[in-house]
Structures are given as structure tokens and as C-alpha cells.
PDB file of C-alpha atoms in Angstrom:
ATOM      1  CA  MET J  12     111.046 108.237 135.845  1.00 69.00           C
ATOM      2  CA  GLU J  13     109.290 105.061 136.212  1.00 83.00           C
ATOM      3  CA  LYS J  14     105.533 105.126 135.372  1.00 84.00           C
ATOM      4  CA  TYR J  15     103.244 103.634 137.394  1.00 85.00           C
ATOM      5  CA  TYR J  16      99.786 103.895 138.890  1.00 92.00           C
ATOM      6  CA  VAL J  17      97.567 102.678 141.777  1.00 94.00           C
ATOM      7  CA  ILE J  18      93.687 102.004 142.339  1.00 95.00           C
ATOM      8  CA  ASN J  19      91.502 103.613 144.864  1.00 95.00           C
ATOM      9  CA  ILE J  20      87.855 103.781 145.718  1.00 97.00           C
ATOM     10  CA  ASP J  21      87.153 107.492 145.498  1.00 97.00           C
ATOM     11  CA  ASN J  22      83.263 107.285 146.930  1.00 97.00           C
ATOM     12  CA  LEU J  23      81.413 104.411 148.279  1.00 97.00           C
ATOM     13  CA  GLU J  24      77.903 104.215 149.600  1.00 97.00           C
ATOM     14  CA  ILE J  25      76.623 100.530 150.925  1.00 98.00           C
ATOM     15  CA  THR J  26      73.074 100.262 151.315  1.00 98.00           C
ATOM     16  CA  TYR J  27      72.104  97.718 154.413  1.00 98.00           C
ATOM     17  CA  HIS J  28      68.669  96.479 155.626  1.00 97.00           C
ATOM     18  CA  ALA J  29      67.937  96.589 159.547  1.00 97.00           C
ATOM     19  CA  ASP J  30      64.984  95.355 161.507  1.00 96.00           C
ATOM     20  CA  CYS J  31      62.471  97.230 163.417  1.00 96.00           C
ATOM     21  CA  VAL J  32      63.847  97.386 166.568  1.00 96.00           C
ATOM     22  CA  THR J  33      67.246  98.564 165.224  1.00 96.00           C
ATOM     23  CA  ARG J  34      65.840 101.246 163.240  1.00 96.00           C
ATOM     24  CA  GLU J  35      63.509 102.531 166.476  1.00 96.00           C
ATOM     25  CA  TYR J  36      66.728 102.354 168.442  1.00 96.00           C
ATOM     26  CA  LEU J  37      68.795 104.311 166.131  1.00 96.00           C
ATOM     27  CA  ALA J  38      65.620 106.754 165.563  1.00 96.00           C
ATOM     28  CA  THR J  39      65.164 107.492 169.429  1.00 96.00           C
ATOM     29  CA  HIS J  40      69.000 108.313 170.345  1.00 97.00           C
ATOM     30  CA  ASP J  41      71.043 111.428 169.678  1.00 97.00           C
ATOM     31  CA  HIS J  42      74.474 109.388 170.836  1.00 97.00           C
ATOM     32  CA  ILE J  43      75.022 105.951 170.244  1.00 96.00           C
ATOM     33  CA  ASP J  44      78.318 104.722 171.966  1.00 95.00           C
ATOM     34  CA  LEU J  45      79.592 101.548 170.940  1.00 89.00           C
ATOM     35  CA  LYS J  46      83.208 101.147 172.398  1.00 82.00           C
ATOM     36  CA  ASP J  47      85.058 101.044 169.448  1.00 85.00           C
ATOM     37  CA  ILE J  48      82.886 103.497 167.218  1.00 92.00           C
ATOM     38  CA  TRP J  49      80.156 106.074 168.077  1.00 96.00           C
ATOM     39  CA  LEU J  50      77.445 107.532 166.367  1.00 97.00           C
ATOM     40  CA  GLN J  51      76.608 111.612 166.633  1.00 97.00           C
ATOM     41  CA  ARG J  52      72.925 112.928 165.135  1.00 97.00           C
ATOM     42  CA  LYS J  53      73.610 115.712 162.822  1.00 96.00           C
ATOM     43  CA  MET J  54      70.377 117.652 161.250  1.00 94.00           C
ATOM     44  CA  SER J  55      69.938 116.813 157.352  1.00 92.00           C
ATOM     45  CA  ARG J  56      68.090 117.902 154.535  1.00 90.00           C
ATOM     46  CA  HIS J  57      67.386 114.865 153.168  1.00 92.00           C
ATOM     47  CA  TYR J  58      66.796 112.142 155.726  1.00 95.00           C
ATOM     48  CA  TYR J  59      64.972 112.568 159.065  1.00 95.00           C
ATOM     49  CA  ASN J  60      68.052 110.212 160.633  1.00 97.00           C
ATOM     50  CA  GLU J  61      71.473 111.402 160.051  1.00 97.00           C
ATOM     51  CA  PHE J  62      74.276 110.417 162.131  1.00 97.00           C
ATOM     52  CA  GLU J  63      78.149 111.302 161.722  1.00 97.00           C
ATOM     53  CA  ILE J  64      80.302 107.499 162.523  1.00 97.00           C
ATOM     54  CA  TRP J  65      83.660 107.915 164.044  1.00 95.00           C
ATOM     55  CA  CYS J  66      86.206 105.516 165.513  1.00 91.00           C
ATOM     56  CA  TYR J  67      89.538 105.871 166.954  1.00 87.00           C
ATOM     57  CA  ASP J  68      92.700 105.709 164.750  1.00 83.00           C
ATOM     58  CA  TYR J  69      96.392 105.544 165.381  1.00 81.00           C
ATOM     59  CA  ASN J  70      99.667 106.702 163.362  1.00 78.00           C
ATOM     60  CA  GLU J  71     102.888 107.878 164.756  1.00 79.00           C
ATOM     61  CA  THR J  72     102.589 111.395 164.054  1.00 80.00           C
ATOM     62  CA  LYS J  73      98.894 112.384 165.925  1.00 81.00           C
ATOM     63  CA  GLY J  74      99.157 108.568 168.160  1.00 83.00           C
ATOM     64  CA  LEU J  75      95.774 107.705 169.051  1.00 85.00           C
ATOM     65  CA  TYR J  76      93.194 110.090 167.662  1.00 85.00           C
ATOM     66  CA  SER J  77      89.530 110.004 166.654  1.00 89.00           C
ATOM     67  CA  ARG J  78      88.551 110.865 162.958  1.00 90.00           C
ATOM     68  CA  MET J  79      84.896 110.391 161.097  1.00 94.00           C
ATOM     69  CA  VAL J  80      84.497 107.389 159.022  1.00 95.00           C
ATOM     70  CA  GLY J  81      81.154 108.677 157.296  1.00 96.00           C
ATOM     71  CA  TYR J  82      77.495 109.066 157.613  1.00 97.00           C
ATOM     72  CA  LEU J  83      74.905 106.753 158.591  1.00 97.00           C
ATOM     73  CA  ASN J  84      71.423 108.060 156.854  1.00 97.00           C
ATOM     74  CA  PHE J  85      67.841 106.681 157.116  1.00 96.00           C
ATOM     75  CA  GLU J  86      64.055 107.656 157.076  1.00 94.00           C
ATOM     76  CA  SER J  87      64.233 109.759 153.730  1.00 93.00           C
ATOM     77  CA  PRO J  88      61.019 111.532 151.794  1.00 92.00           C
ATOM     78  CA  ASN J  89      62.570 110.161 148.831  1.00 91.00           C
ATOM     79  CA  PRO J  90      59.842 106.712 148.585  1.00 90.00           C
ATOM     80  CA  HIS J  91      63.008 104.993 146.706  1.00 90.00           C
ATOM     81  CA  ARG J  92      65.252 105.494 149.176  1.00 93.00           C
ATOM     82  CA  GLY J  93      63.675 103.151 152.145  1.00 94.00           C
ATOM     83  CA  GLU J  94      66.956 101.355 153.537  1.00 97.00           C
ATOM     84  CA  ILE J  95      69.763 102.272 155.570  1.00 97.00           C
ATOM     85  CA  TYR J  96      73.100 103.802 153.903  1.00 98.00           C
ATOM     86  CA  ILE J  97      76.472 104.321 155.124  1.00 97.00           C
ATOM     87  CA  ASN J  98      78.145 106.932 153.057  1.00 97.00           C
ATOM     88  CA  TYR J  99      81.826 107.134 153.425  1.00 96.00           C
ATOM     89  CA  CYS J 100      84.251 110.261 154.225  1.00 96.00           C
ATOM     90  CA  ASN J 101      86.498 110.500 151.322  1.00 96.00           C
ATOM     91  CA  GLU J 102      89.235 110.886 153.530  1.00 94.00           C
ATOM     92  CA  ALA J 103      88.520 107.274 155.190  1.00 94.00           C
ATOM     93  CA  LEU J 104      88.600 105.638 151.987  1.00 95.00           C
ATOM     94  CA  TYR J 105      92.143 106.116 151.580  1.00 93.00           C
ATOM     95  CA  SER J 106      92.832 104.002 154.939  1.00 88.00           C
ATOM     96  CA  ASP J 107      92.766 100.248 154.584  1.00 80.00           C
ATOM     97  CA  PHE J 108      91.923 100.021 158.319  1.00 79.00           C
ATOM     98  CA  ILE J 109      88.617 102.249 157.823  1.00 82.00           C
ATOM     99  CA  ILE J 110      87.514 100.038 154.518  1.00 82.00           C
ATOM    100  CA  GLY J 111      88.307  97.108 156.632  1.00 84.00           C
ATOM    101  CA  ALA J 112      85.958  97.821 159.316  1.00 87.00           C
ATOM    102  CA  ARG J 113      83.143  97.675 157.132  1.00 92.00           C
ATOM    103  CA  PHE J 114      82.141  94.177 158.406  1.00 94.00           C
ATOM    104  CA  TYR J 115      82.488  95.178 162.211  1.00 92.00           C
ATOM    105  CA  LEU J 116      79.743  98.372 161.367  1.00 92.00           C
ATOM    106  CA  GLU J 117      77.735  95.824 159.905  1.00 94.00           C
ATOM    107  CA  GLU J 118      77.587  93.728 163.039  1.00 94.00           C
ATOM    108  CA  VAL J 119      78.053  96.058 165.847  1.00 93.00           C
ATOM    109  CA  LEU J 120      74.929  98.303 164.087  1.00 93.00           C
ATOM    110  CA  ASN J 121      72.727  95.047 163.585  1.00 95.00           C
ATOM    111  CA  LEU J 122      72.841  95.437 159.883  1.00 97.00           C
ATOM    112  CA  LYS J 123      72.378  93.282 157.150  1.00 97.00           C
ATOM    113  CA  PHE J 124      74.317  93.982 153.534  1.00 97.00           C
ATOM    114  CA  LEU J 125      71.947  94.382 150.719  1.00 97.00           C
ATOM    115  CA  ARG J 126      74.340  96.311 148.169  1.00 97.00           C
ATOM    116  CA  ILE J 127      76.928  98.629 147.086  1.00 97.00           C
ATOM    117  CA  SER J 128      74.735 101.601 145.342  1.00 97.00           C
ATOM    118  CA  LYS J 129      77.468 104.331 144.582  1.00 98.00           C
ATOM    119  CA  LEU J 130      80.886 103.863 143.621  1.00 98.00           C
ATOM    120  CA  ASP J 131      83.915 105.826 142.425  1.00 98.00           C
ATOM    121  CA  ILE J 132      86.607 104.113 141.394  1.00 98.00           C
ATOM    122  CA  ALA J 133      90.045 106.127 140.371  1.00 97.00           C
ATOM    123  CA  ALA J 134      93.261 105.274 138.677  1.00 97.00           C
ATOM    124  CA  ASP J 135      96.401 107.621 139.538  1.00 97.00           C
ATOM    125  CA  PHE J 136      99.098 107.944 137.564  1.00 96.00           C
ATOM    126  CA  ASN J 137     102.511 109.370 138.430  1.00 94.00           C
ATOM    127  CA  PHE J 138     102.836 110.811 134.955  1.00 94.00           C
ATOM    128  CA  ASN J 139     100.041 112.387 132.134  1.00 93.00           C
ATOM    129  CA  ILE J 140      98.005 109.828 131.279  1.00 94.00           C
ATOM    130  CA  GLN J 141      95.544 112.569 129.536  1.00 91.00           C
ATOM    131  CA  ARG J 142      98.249 113.042 126.815  1.00 90.00           C
ATOM    132  CA  TYR J 143      98.304 109.224 126.533  1.00 92.00           C
ATOM    133  CA  ILE J 144      94.647 108.948 126.339  1.00 92.00           C
ATOM    134  CA  LEU J 145      94.073 111.622 123.807  1.00 89.00           C
ATOM    135  CA  LYS J 146      96.607 110.256 121.225  1.00 90.00           C
ATOM    136  CA  SER J 147      94.795 107.030 121.352  1.00 92.00           C
ATOM    137  CA  TYR J 148      91.401 108.770 121.156  1.00 88.00           C
ATOM    138  CA  LYS J 149      92.482 110.522 118.167  1.00 88.00           C
ATOM    139  CA  ASP J 150      93.942 107.544 116.551  1.00 90.00           C
ATOM    140  CA  LEU J 151      91.989 107.056 113.145  1.00 90.00           C
ATOM    141  CA  ASP J 152      93.403 103.510 112.637  1.00 93.00           C
ATOM    142  CA  TYR J 153      91.065 102.167 115.239  1.00 93.00           C
ATOM    143  CA  GLU J 154      86.972 102.618 115.291  1.00 91.00           C
ATOM    144  CA  LEU J 155      86.156 104.812 118.181  1.00 90.00           C
ATOM    145  CA  LEU J 156      82.967 103.605 119.914  1.00 91.00           C
ATOM    146  CA  ILE J 157      80.859 105.536 122.506  1.00 89.00           C
ATOM    147  CA  ASN J 158      77.682 104.310 124.309  1.00 89.00           C
ATOM    148  CA  GLY J 159      78.251 101.162 122.133  1.00 88.00           C
ATOM    149  CA  GLU J 160      78.059 102.856 119.063  1.00 86.00           C
ATOM    150  CA  VAL J 161      80.645 103.766 116.149  1.00 86.00           C
ATOM    151  CA  VAL J 162      81.047 107.755 116.400  1.00 80.00           C
ATOM    152  CA  ASN J 163      81.009 110.270 113.066  1.00 75.00           C
ATOM    153  CA  GLU J 164      84.901 111.048 113.089  1.00 72.00           C
ATOM    154  CA  SER J 165      84.164 114.403 111.455  1.00 69.00           C
ATOM    155  CA  CYS J 166      81.463 115.104 114.179  1.00 63.00           C
ATOM    156  CA  VAL J 167      81.929 113.621 117.676  1.00 69.00           C
ATOM    157  CA  HIS J 168      79.259 114.585 120.230  1.00 62.00           C
ATOM    158  CA  GLY J 169      79.249 115.206 123.509  1.00 55.00           C
ATOM    159  CA  VAL J 170      83.182 114.553 124.571  1.00 65.00           C
ATOM    160  CA  GLY J 171      85.089 116.513 126.568  1.00 59.00           C
ATOM    161  CA  VAL J 172      84.245 120.110 128.405  1.00 44.00           C
ATOM    162  CA  TYR J 173      84.631 121.782 125.290  1.00 43.00           C
ATOM    163  CA  ALA J 174      84.107 119.306 122.649  1.00 45.00           C
ATOM    164  CA  GLY J 175      80.558 120.382 121.482  1.00 49.00           C
ATOM    165  CA  ASN J 176      80.731 118.421 117.729  1.00 60.00           C
ATOM    166  CA  ASN J 177      84.087 118.359 116.996  1.00 63.00           C
ATOM    167  CA  PRO J 178      86.172 115.979 114.554  1.00 71.00           C
ATOM    168  CA  ARG J 179      87.503 113.453 116.217  1.00 73.00           C
ATOM    169  CA  ASN J 180      91.329 114.415 115.504  1.00 71.00           C
ATOM    170  CA  ARG J 181      90.140 118.153 117.086  1.00 67.00           C
ATOM    171  CA  LEU J 182      89.363 116.836 120.418  1.00 63.00           C
ATOM    172  CA  PHE J 183      91.096 119.220 123.076  1.00 59.00           C
ATOM    173  CA  ALA J 184      90.718 117.990 127.108  1.00 54.00           C
ATOM    174  CA  LYS J 185      90.748 121.177 128.924  1.00 63.00           C
ATOM    175  CA  PRO J 186      90.689 121.059 131.931  1.00 64.00           C
ATOM    176  CA  SER J 187      89.367 117.450 131.742  1.00 78.00           C
ATOM    177  CA  LEU J 188      88.300 114.615 129.260  1.00 85.00           C
ATOM    178  CA  ASP J 189      84.777 113.449 129.893  1.00 88.00           C
ATOM    179  CA  PHE J 190      82.600 110.732 128.778  1.00 90.00           C
ATOM    180  CA  ALA J 191      79.098 109.812 130.084  1.00 90.00           C
ATOM    181  CA  ASN J 192      76.063 107.667 129.320  1.00 91.00           C
ATOM    182  CA  LYS J 193      73.107 109.215 127.981  1.00 87.00           C
ATOM    183  CA  ASN J 194      71.692 109.689 131.844  1.00 90.00           C
ATOM    184  CA  LYS J 195      74.899 110.347 133.011  1.00 92.00           C
ATOM    185  CA  THR J 196      74.699 107.488 136.020  1.00 95.00           C
ATOM    186  CA  LEU J 197      78.040 106.364 134.451  1.00 96.00           C
ATOM    187  CA  THR J 198      80.780 108.624 133.555  1.00 95.00           C
ATOM    188  CA  MET J 199      84.685 108.797 133.047  1.00 95.00           C
ATOM    189  CA  ARG J 200      86.862 112.073 133.833  1.00 94.00           C
ATOM    190  CA  VAL J 201      90.520 112.095 132.941  1.00 94.00           C
ATOM    191  CA  TYR J 202      92.190 115.322 134.478  1.00 94.00           C
ATOM    192  CA  ASP J 203      95.074 116.767 136.752  1.00 94.00           C
ATOM    193  CA  LYS J 204      94.265 115.534 140.231  1.00 96.00           C
ATOM    194  CA  LEU J 205      97.455 117.444 141.459  1.00 95.00           C
ATOM    195  CA  LYS J 206      96.086 120.800 140.315  1.00 94.00           C
ATOM    196  CA  GLU J 207      92.275 120.344 141.736  1.00 96.00           C
ATOM    197  CA  ILE J 208      94.096 119.377 145.158  1.00 96.00           C
ATOM    198  CA  LYS J 209      95.901 122.464 145.266  1.00 96.00           C
ATOM    199  CA  GLU J 210      93.380 124.672 143.681  1.00 95.00           C
ATOM    200  CA  GLU J 211      90.448 123.146 144.949  1.00 95.00           C
ATOM    201  CA  SER J 212      89.866 120.074 147.464  1.00 96.00           C
ATOM    202  CA  ASN J 213      93.375 120.328 149.470  1.00 95.00           C
ATOM    203  CA  LYS J 214      93.007 116.633 149.880  1.00 96.00           C
ATOM    204  CA  THR J 215      96.714 116.086 150.295  1.00 94.00           C
ATOM    205  CA  TYR J 216      96.079 112.469 151.958  1.00 93.00           C
ATOM    206  CA  ILE J 217      95.416 111.133 148.263  1.00 95.00           C
ATOM    207  CA  LEU J 218      99.503 112.573 147.791  1.00 93.00           C
ATOM    208  CA  GLU J 219     100.273 111.029 150.954  1.00 90.00           C
ATOM    209  CA  ARG J 220      98.451 107.505 150.193  1.00 89.00           C
ATOM    210  CA  ASP J 221      99.881 106.957 146.291  1.00 88.00           C
ATOM    211  CA  GLY J 222     103.046 108.423 147.194  1.00 89.00           C
ATOM    212  CA  PHE J 223     103.294 110.732 144.112  1.00 91.00           C
ATOM    213  CA  THR J 224     104.557 114.091 143.932  1.00 90.00           C
ATOM    214  CA  ARG J 225     102.341 114.573 140.722  1.00 92.00           C
ATOM    215  CA  ILE J 226      99.101 112.798 139.787  1.00 96.00           C
ATOM    216  CA  TYR J 227      96.778 112.784 136.625  1.00 96.00           C
ATOM    217  CA  ARG J 228      93.325 110.472 137.294  1.00 97.00           C
ATOM    218  CA  VAL J 229      91.064 108.604 135.513  1.00 97.00           C
ATOM    219  CA  GLU J 230      87.783 108.569 137.155  1.00 97.00           C
ATOM    220  CA  MET J 231      84.996 105.945 136.810  1.00 98.00           C
ATOM    221  CA  THR J 232      81.817 107.016 138.853  1.00 97.00           C
ATOM    222  CA  CYS J 233      78.509 105.012 139.242  1.00 97.00           C
ATOM    223  CA  LYS J 234      75.722 106.509 140.356  1.00 96.00           C
ATOM    224  CA  ASN J 235      73.356 104.319 141.383  1.00 96.00           C
ATOM    225  CA  HIS J 236      73.346 100.113 141.700  1.00 97.00           C
ATOM    226  CA  LYS J 237      71.572  99.773 138.486  1.00 96.00           C
ATOM    227  CA  VAL J 238      74.467 100.752 136.360  1.00 96.00           C
ATOM    228  CA  LEU J 239      77.057  98.907 138.748  1.00 98.00           C
ATOM    229  CA  TYR J 240      75.418  95.685 138.765  1.00 97.00           C
ATOM    230  CA  LYS J 241      75.364  95.401 134.646  1.00 97.00           C
ATOM    231  CA  SER J 242      78.911  95.186 135.018  1.00 98.00           C
ATOM    232  CA  LEU J 243      79.149  92.771 138.073  1.00 98.00           C
ATOM    233  CA  VAL J 244      76.865  90.428 136.031  1.00 98.00           C
ATOM    234  CA  ARG J 245      79.302  91.041 132.820  1.00 97.00           C
ATOM    235  CA  LEU J 246      81.908  89.983 135.439  1.00 97.00           C
ATOM    236  CA  GLY J 247      80.495  86.809 136.609  1.00 98.00           C
ATOM    237  CA  LEU J 248      80.466  89.062 140.402  1.00 98.00           C
ATOM    238  CA  SER J 249      77.582  89.157 142.666  1.00 98.00           C
ATOM    239  CA  ASP J 250      76.685  91.956 145.269  1.00 97.00           C
ATOM    240  CA  GLU J 251      78.227  89.997 147.763  1.00 97.00           C
ATOM    241  CA  ASP J 252      81.582  89.028 145.676  1.00 97.00           C
ATOM    242  CA  LEU J 253      82.274  92.856 145.596  1.00 97.00           C
ATOM    243  CA  TYR J 254      81.476  93.640 149.162  1.00 97.00           C
ATOM    244  CA  SER J 255      83.623  91.018 150.489  1.00 96.00           C
ATOM    245  CA  MET J 256      86.604  91.863 147.944  1.00 95.00           C
ATOM    246  CA  LEU J 257      86.642  96.001 148.303  1.00 94.00           C
ATOM    247  CA  ASP J 258      90.003  95.732 149.441  1.00 92.00           C
ATOM    248  CA  ASP J 259      90.988  93.465 146.027  1.00 94.00           C
ATOM    249  CA  HIS J 260      92.637  96.019 143.963  1.00 93.00           C
ATOM    250  CA  ASN J 261      92.437  93.452 141.397  1.00 95.00           C
ATOM    251  CA  ILE J 262      88.763  92.984 141.355  1.00 97.00           C
ATOM    252  CA  LEU J 263      88.590  97.027 141.531  1.00 97.00           C
ATOM    253  CA  GLN J 264      90.697  96.894 138.152  1.00 96.00           C
ATOM    254  CA  LYS J 265      88.427  94.585 136.414  1.00 97.00           C
ATOM    255  CA  LEU J 266      85.475  96.587 137.388  1.00 98.00           C
ATOM    256  CA  PHE J 267      86.806  99.766 136.531  1.00 98.00           C
ATOM    257  CA  THR J 268      88.080  98.130 133.049  1.00 97.00           C
ATOM    258  CA  ASP J 269      84.489  96.776 131.913  1.00 97.00           C
ATOM    259  CA  LEU J 270      82.655 100.328 133.626  1.00 97.00           C
ATOM    260  CA  MET J 271      85.158 102.145 130.889  1.00 97.00           C
ATOM    261  CA  ASN J 272      84.643  99.869 127.775  1.00 96.00           C
ATOM    262  CA  ARG J 273      80.770 100.226 128.251  1.00 95.00           C
ATOM    263  CA  LEU J 274      81.544 104.254 128.124  1.00 93.00           C
ATOM    264  CA  VAL J 275      84.141 104.142 125.627  1.00 93.00           C
ATOM    265  CA  ARG J 276      86.475 101.826 123.280  1.00 94.00           C
ATOM    266  CA  LEU J 277      88.653 101.364 120.525  1.00 95.00           C
ATOM    267  CA  ARG J 278      88.088  98.690 117.439  1.00 95.00           C
ATOM    268  CA  LYS J 279      89.833  97.500 114.716  1.00 94.00           C
ATOM    269  CA  ASN J 280      89.010  94.127 112.467  1.00 92.00           C
ATOM    270  CA  ARG J 281      86.695  93.337 115.534  1.00 90.00           C
ATOM    271  CA  THR J 282      88.850  93.110 117.966  1.00 95.00           C
ATOM    272  CA  VAL J 283      87.969  95.713 120.865  1.00 94.00           C
ATOM    273  CA  TYR J 284      90.782  97.386 122.651  1.00 94.00           C
ATOM    274  CA  ASN J 285      90.102  99.556 126.123  1.00 95.00           C
ATOM    275  CA  LEU J 286      91.286 102.726 125.753  1.00 94.00           C
ATOM    276  CA  LEU J 287      93.409 103.276 128.583  1.00 93.00           C
ATOM    277  CA  TYR J 288      95.381 100.206 128.036  1.00 91.00           C
ATOM    278  CA  HIS J 289      95.986 100.753 124.486  1.00 91.00           C
ATOM    279  CA  ALA J 290      96.817 104.029 125.861  1.00 91.00           C
ATOM    280  CA  ILE J 291      99.802 102.834 127.926  1.00 87.00           C
ATOM    281  CA  LYS J 292     100.643  99.574 125.838  1.00 80.00           C
ATOM    282  CA  ASP J 293     104.087 100.547 125.197  1.00 70.00           C
ATOM    283  CA  PHE J 294     104.680 100.876 129.069  1.00 67.00           C
ATOM    284  CA  GLU J 295     104.109  97.377 129.655  1.00 55.00           C
TER     285      GLU J 295
END
């Protein structure tokens, strides 16, 4: 079996600014029909104004059908959440058409892009990548750095679900291998995605998108813009660059790699190695 992987966006929140006229219009309507898309108000515990965003889509099985794009939220009791936020549904993120429609949404809703405030990037493998990552993790020929610090190999703290304080060569990853920064705003998780789909989420559209019969996932989660922006600066990218290139898998892969390196990496003779790429180096 040929070993390969694909990159997907698994969570996306985009922050926009709207002028007073647009905000008042949205706040005073329950249903807004914009021909190709429409908004339907719904109750929310976190925002005074929340809408479901819907659009039409087409495929050979369903023909023309309506599907939810995500949620538009604004006016939160939280003083730090004062803009307009569009959160995409997970299923919509596995459609190139929906992701590409972000510019149309911005235009018809009279919004101005500010930043991407939440982003999860997933690398899905058609083989058990977890096993290979664990092998590299335990390779004592390399120093292991977690959150920028060389670990004590006899007592690695806080890695993996059952890690506790275990020697580096004794780490187990059942059901997943996890890393996080100190405030858990940047995390990495390695796990059996197919098992999660079958037993919990039922997200079979991911199987259809990837075209895999089995999926092991490496998932990077950015929970706020501050964390994401640090990697954008390191890569020489602006917020606008990322927004315009969300469809570019090469950009997503570079960002994915940098986010991972900030959490965990290997080092030997002052040369730094990405943990994932070290694990799959023999496949290249």
C-alpha cells in the first residue's frame, strides 16, 4: 500500500468588522435572503445575535440541495468579542466550494476582513502515523524539545493522555498522543480518526473527502489569533495573506509545520528536525 497524506482545515473562525448600518440591519431581522445565501436567526447563550448561514449546493447524488455554511455571531457579553464572527460548520470545511465562497460572503454581507481568529489544521494519513511518531519521539539519539525546552529524558512531564511523568522511552499513546503549550491555546493531537468517526462523530464526509479506508490524524489547534499570528510572522505572512490563500495546501502545510515546531521538535548537533517529518523521512 502506498503511504500518503492530505491536509485539511478542520476548524475555522474568521473575524470581520461591520459598520453601524450593517450591524443594525442584521440585529433587526430574523431572516435575511441574499439570493444565493440566506441567514436565519437562532437563539444563542453566548451572543445577542446569532444566525445560521445557508446556501445552495449541488452534487450528482442529491442534485440541488440546501446546506448550512456555518454561523454568524455578534454582540457578545464578553467585552473582548466585539466584532462579527463567522464560524464554519465542520462539514462545510471539507468542500472547496464553501471555503472559496468566503469572499462572496464578505461582499454580500458588507463585512471587512480583520483576521482569522481560530484555526485547526489536520494532516490525515492512510496508515498508522502514530506508531512512527512514537518511534521518533523515543529516539534517544536526538534531543527532544517541548515548548522550546529540552526535556528531562527520565521524567517527561505532561505529554500524552496517560503520560504523567514518564521516561521518554516509556511513553504510550492510548487513545491519543497529545502536546500543548502552557495555557493550552496551541495543541497537537495524534489519534485514530477512523475510530473516532465510527464510535463518536459519524463524520463520514471526511472519509469521502480523503478517499481513505483508514485515517490516522495529526491535528494542530490554534484557539486564538495571538497564537496563530506568531507563526504567520515567523513565515513572513500577513493576516490577509493567509485569508487569501486558505485554499493553498502548500501554505497550510508550512503553517502546520511551524505550529508543530513551536510545540515539539527534535535536535541533533544543533540541527532542528520536525517530529513528523523525521517520522516519515524513509517514505520521502
